[in-house]
mmCIF file of C-alpha atoms in Angstrom:
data_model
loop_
_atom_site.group_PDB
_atom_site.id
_atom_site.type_symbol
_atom_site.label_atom_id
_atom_site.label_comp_id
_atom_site.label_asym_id
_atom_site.label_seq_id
_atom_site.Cartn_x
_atom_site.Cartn_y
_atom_site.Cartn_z
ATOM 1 C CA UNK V 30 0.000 0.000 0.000
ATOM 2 C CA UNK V 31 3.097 2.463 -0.036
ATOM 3 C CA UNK V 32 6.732 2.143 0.570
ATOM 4 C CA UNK V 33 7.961 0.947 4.004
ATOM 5 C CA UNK V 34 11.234 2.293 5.730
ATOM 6 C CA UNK V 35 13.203 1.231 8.697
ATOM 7 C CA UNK V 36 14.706 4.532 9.325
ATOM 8 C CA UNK V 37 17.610 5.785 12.376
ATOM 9 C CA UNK V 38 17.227 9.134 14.211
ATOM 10 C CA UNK V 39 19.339 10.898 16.499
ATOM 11 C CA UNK V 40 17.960 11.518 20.205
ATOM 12 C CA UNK V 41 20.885 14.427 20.397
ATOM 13 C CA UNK V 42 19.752 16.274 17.396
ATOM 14 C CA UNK V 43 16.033 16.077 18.493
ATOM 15 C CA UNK V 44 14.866 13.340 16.773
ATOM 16 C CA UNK V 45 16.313 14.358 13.561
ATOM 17 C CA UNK V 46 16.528 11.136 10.885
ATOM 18 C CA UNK V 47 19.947 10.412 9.588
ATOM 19 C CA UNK V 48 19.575 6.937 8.251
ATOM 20 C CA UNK V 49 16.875 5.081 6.068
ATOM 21 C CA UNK V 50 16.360 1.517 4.149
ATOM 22 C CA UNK V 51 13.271 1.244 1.578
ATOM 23 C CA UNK V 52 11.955 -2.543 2.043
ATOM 24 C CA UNK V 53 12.060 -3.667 -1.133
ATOM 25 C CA UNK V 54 9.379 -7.217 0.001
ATOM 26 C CA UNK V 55 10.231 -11.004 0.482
ATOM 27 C CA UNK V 56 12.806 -11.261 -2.020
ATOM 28 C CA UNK V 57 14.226 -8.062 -2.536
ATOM 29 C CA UNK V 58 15.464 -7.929 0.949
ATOM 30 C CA UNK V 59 17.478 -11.804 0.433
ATOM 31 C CA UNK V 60 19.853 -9.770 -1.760
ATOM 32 C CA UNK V 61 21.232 -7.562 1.489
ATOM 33 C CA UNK V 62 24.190 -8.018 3.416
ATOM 34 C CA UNK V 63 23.760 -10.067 6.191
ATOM 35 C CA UNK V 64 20.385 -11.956 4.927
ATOM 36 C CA UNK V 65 21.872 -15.679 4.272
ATOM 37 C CA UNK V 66 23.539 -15.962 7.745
ATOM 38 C CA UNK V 67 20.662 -13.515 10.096
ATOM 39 C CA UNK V 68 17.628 -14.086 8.311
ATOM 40 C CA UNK V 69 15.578 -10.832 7.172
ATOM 41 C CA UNK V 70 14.823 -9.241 10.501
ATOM 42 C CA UNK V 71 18.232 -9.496 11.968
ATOM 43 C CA UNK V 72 19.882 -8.948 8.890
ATOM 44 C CA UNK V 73 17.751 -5.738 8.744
ATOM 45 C CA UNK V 74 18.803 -4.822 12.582
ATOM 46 C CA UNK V 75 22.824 -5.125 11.413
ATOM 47 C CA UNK V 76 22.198 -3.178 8.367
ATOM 48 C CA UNK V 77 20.893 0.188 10.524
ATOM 49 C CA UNK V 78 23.352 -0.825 13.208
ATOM 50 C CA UNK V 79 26.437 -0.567 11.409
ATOM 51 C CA UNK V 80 25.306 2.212 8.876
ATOM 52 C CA UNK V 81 24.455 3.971 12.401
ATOM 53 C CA UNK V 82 27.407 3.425 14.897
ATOM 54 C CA UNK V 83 28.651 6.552 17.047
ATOM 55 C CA UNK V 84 25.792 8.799 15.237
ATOM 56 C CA UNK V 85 27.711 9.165 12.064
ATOM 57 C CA UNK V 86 30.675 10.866 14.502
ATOM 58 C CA UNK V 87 34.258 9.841 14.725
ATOM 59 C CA UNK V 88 34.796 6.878 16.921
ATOM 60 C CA UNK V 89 35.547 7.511 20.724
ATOM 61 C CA UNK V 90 37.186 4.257 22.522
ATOM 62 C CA UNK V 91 35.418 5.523 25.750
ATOM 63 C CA UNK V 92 31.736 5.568 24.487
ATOM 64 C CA UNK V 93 30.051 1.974 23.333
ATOM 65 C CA UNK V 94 26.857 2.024 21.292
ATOM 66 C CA UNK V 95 23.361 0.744 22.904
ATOM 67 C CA UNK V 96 20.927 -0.215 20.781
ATOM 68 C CA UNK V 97 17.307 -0.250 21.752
ATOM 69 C CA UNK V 98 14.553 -2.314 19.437
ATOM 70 C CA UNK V 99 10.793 -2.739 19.745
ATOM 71 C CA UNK V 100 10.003 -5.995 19.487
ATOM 72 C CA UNK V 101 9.678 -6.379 15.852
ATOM 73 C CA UNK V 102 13.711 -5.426 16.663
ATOM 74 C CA UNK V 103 14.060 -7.693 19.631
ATOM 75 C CA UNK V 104 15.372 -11.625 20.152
ATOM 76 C CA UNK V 105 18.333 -13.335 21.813
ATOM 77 C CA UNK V 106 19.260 -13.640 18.177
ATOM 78 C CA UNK V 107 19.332 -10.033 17.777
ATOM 79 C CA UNK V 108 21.471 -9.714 21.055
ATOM 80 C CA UNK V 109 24.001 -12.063 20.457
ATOM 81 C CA UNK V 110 24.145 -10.687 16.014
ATOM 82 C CA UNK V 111 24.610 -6.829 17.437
ATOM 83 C CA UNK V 112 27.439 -7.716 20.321
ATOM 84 C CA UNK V 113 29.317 -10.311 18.166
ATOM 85 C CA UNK V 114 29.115 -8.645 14.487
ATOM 86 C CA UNK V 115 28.879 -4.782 15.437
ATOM 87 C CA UNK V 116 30.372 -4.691 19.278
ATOM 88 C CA UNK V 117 27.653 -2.783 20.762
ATOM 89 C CA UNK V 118 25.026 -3.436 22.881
ATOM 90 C CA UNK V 119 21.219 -4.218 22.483
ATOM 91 C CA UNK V 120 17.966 -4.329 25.008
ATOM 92 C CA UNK V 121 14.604 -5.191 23.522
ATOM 93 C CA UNK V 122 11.155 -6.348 24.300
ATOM 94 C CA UNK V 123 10.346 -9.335 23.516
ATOM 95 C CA UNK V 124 6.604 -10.668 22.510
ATOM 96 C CA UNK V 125 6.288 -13.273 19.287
ATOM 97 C CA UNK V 126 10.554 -13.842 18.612
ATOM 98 C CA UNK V 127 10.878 -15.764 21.968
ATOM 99 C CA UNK V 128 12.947 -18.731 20.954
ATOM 100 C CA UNK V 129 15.642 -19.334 23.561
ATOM 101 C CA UNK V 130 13.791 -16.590 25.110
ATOM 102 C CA UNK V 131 12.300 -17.754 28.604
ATOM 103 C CA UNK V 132 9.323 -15.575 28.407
ATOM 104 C CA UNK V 133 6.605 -18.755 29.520
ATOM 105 C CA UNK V 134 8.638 -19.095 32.485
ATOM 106 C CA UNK V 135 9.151 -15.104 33.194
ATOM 107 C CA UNK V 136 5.538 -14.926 32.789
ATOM 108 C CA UNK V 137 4.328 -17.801 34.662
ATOM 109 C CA UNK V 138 6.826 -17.166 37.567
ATOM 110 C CA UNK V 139 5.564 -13.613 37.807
ATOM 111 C CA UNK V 140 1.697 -14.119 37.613
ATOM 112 C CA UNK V 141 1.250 -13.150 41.171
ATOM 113 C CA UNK V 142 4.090 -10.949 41.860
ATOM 114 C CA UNK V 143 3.211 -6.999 42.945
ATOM 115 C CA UNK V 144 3.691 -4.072 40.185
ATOM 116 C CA UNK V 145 6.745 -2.857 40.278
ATOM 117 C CA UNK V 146 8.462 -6.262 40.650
ATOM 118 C CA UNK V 147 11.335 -7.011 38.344
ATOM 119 C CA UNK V 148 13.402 -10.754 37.731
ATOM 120 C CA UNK V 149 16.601 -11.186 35.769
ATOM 121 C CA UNK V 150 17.870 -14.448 34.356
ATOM 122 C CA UNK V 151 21.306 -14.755 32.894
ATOM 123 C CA UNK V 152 22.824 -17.075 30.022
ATOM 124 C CA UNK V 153 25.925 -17.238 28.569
ATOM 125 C CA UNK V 154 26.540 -17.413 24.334
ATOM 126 C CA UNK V 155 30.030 -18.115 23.224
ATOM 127 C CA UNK V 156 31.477 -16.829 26.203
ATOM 128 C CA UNK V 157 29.252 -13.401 26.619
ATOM 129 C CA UNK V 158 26.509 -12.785 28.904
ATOM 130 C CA UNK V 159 23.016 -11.896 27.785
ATOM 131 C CA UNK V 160 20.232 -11.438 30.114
ATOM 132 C CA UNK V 161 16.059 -12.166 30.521
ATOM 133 C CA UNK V 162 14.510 -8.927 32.550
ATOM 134 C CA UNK V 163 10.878 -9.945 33.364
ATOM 135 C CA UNK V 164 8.571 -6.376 34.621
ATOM 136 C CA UNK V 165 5.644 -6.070 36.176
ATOM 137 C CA UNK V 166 4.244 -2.144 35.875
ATOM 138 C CA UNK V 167 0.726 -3.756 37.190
ATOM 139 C CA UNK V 168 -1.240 -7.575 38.073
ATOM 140 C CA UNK V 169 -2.097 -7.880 34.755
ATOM 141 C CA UNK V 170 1.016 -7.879 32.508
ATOM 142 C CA UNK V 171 4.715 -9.468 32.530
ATOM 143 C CA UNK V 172 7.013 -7.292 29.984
ATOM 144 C CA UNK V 173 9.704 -9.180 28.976
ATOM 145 C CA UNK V 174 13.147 -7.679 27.587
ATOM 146 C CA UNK V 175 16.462 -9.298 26.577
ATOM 147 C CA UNK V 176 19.619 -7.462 27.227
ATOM 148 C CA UNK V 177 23.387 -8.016 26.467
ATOM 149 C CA UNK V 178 25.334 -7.445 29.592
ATOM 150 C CA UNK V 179 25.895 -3.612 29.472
ATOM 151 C CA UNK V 180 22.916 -2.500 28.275
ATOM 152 C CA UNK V 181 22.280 -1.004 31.173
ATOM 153 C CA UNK V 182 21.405 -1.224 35.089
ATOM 154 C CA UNK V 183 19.147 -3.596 37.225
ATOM 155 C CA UNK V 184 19.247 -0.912 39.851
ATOM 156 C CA UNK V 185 16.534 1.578 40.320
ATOM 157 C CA UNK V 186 15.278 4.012 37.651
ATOM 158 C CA UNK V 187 13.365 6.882 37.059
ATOM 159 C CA UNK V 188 9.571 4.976 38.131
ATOM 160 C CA UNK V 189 6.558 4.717 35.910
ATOM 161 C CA UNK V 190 3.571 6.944 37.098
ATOM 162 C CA UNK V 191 0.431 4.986 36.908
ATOM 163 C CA UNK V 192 -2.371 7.058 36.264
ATOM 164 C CA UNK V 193 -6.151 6.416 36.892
ATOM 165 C CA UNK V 194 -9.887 8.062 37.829
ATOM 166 C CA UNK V 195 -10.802 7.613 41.337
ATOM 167 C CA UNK V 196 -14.302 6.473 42.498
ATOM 168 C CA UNK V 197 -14.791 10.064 42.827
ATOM 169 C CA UNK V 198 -14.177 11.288 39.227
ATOM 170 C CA UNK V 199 -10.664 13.145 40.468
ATOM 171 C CA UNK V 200 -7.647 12.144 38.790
ATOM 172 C CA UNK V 201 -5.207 9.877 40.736
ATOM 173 C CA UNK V 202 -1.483 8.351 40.175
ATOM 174 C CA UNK V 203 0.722 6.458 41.542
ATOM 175 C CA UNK V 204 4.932 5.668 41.414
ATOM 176 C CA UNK V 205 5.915 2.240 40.209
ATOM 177 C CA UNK V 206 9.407 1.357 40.298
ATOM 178 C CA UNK V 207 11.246 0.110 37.544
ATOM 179 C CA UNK V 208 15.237 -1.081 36.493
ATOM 180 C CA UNK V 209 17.085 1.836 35.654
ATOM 181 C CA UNK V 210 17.783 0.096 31.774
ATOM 182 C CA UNK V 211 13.703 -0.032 31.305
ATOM 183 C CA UNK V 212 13.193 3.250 32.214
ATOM 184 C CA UNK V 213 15.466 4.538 29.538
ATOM 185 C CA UNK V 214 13.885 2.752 26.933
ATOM 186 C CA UNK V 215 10.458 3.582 27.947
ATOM 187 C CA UNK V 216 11.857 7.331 27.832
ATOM 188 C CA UNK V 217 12.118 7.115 23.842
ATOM 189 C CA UNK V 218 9.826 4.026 23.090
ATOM 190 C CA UNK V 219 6.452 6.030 22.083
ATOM 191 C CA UNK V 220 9.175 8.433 20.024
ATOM 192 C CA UNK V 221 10.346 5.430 17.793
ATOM 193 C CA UNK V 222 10.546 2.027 16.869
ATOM 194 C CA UNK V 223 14.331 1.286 17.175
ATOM 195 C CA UNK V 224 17.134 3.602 18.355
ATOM 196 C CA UNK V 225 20.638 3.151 19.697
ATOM 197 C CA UNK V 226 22.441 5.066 22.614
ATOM 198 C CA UNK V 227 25.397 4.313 24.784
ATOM 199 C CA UNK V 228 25.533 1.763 27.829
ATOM 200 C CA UNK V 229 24.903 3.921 31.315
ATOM 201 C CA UNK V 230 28.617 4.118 32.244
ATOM 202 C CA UNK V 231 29.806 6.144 28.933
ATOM 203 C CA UNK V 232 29.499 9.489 27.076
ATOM 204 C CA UNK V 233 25.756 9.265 25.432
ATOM 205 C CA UNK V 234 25.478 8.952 21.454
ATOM 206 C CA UNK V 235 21.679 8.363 20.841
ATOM 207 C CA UNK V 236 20.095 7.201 17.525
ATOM 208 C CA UNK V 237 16.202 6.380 17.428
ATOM 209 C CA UNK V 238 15.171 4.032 14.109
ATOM 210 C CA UNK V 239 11.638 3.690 13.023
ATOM 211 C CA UNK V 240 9.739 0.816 11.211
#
């Protein structure tokens, strides 16, 4: 019905875009780098990744690219493609690509749990870490995200404000506390699909990409 882009913004300029890929359908997209070994989705994460590193800027050893994905972005795969083939680091949620992913058990083992609950599971690939973060922001709903390991920090973040109508018409709201690496990506996530910024501990380069 029109042309689709994946496209890469920068959270430092704004929001302004700086990168952009036409999808060109099924098997157009088989002809790009990256397809025969990724598969079309990761293959199309790499592509923005490495046409995106350091916001277009010259490299600085001190500052590490973080990539952030919605889930159409996100899998273990994904993780493990982005530290191994671009050395940078990638935290996603993850909702239909959950193979290897223990989102059952993250969901199952949090069914009861109180909002604001969080519970991080670690594996190892080819000698790297890469890590399930299960999130609670009410009963209802698990969120699931996979991580490499310096995405980010477990410890305390800026908290979600929960927001609701009281029995007496008046607005109402309340705190919930979330991992500091969620509440950075729930910072950008209504601005774009897909953008990149630097693990916690560095100098910030941010790039948002769209679907």
């Amino acid at each position: 019905l029109g042309t689709e882009l994946k496209t890469v913004a920068s959270v430092e300029s704004n929001g302004h875009m700086i990168y952009a890929e036409i999808q060109e359908g099924k098997l157009g997209m088989r002809n790009k780098p990256f397809f025969n070994s990724y598969g079309a989705t990761c293959a199309c994460t790499l592509r923005l990744a490495k046409g995106t590193l350091d916001a277009g800027q010259k490299t600085d050893p001190s500052t590490r690219n973080l990539f952030f994905g919605d889930s159409w972005f996100a899998s273990l795969k994904t993780a493990v493609a982005v530290y191994e083939v671009v050395n940078a680091e990638f935290c996603g949620p993850i909702k239909t690509a959950h193979a290897k992913f223990p989102k059952a058990y993250l969901e199952q083992t949090m069914a009861d749990w109180v909002p604001g609950s969080h519970l991080v599971l670690e594996t190892t690939v080819k000698g790297n870490k890469y890590y399930a973060i299960g999130y609670k922001y009410n009963m209802k709903k698990v969120l699931c995200f996979v991580c490499t390991e310096n995405a980010g920090s477990t410890e305390p973040g800026e908290p979600y404000e929960a927001k609701w109508t009281d029995n007496n018409g008046n607005p109402a709201s309340r705190l919930i506390p979330r991992p500091s690496v969620l509440s950075h990506y729930f910072n950008y996530f209504n601005q774009i699909c897909f953008w990149i910024s630097t693990s916690c501990n560095h100098p910030s380069f941010f790039n948002l990409l769209s679907s």
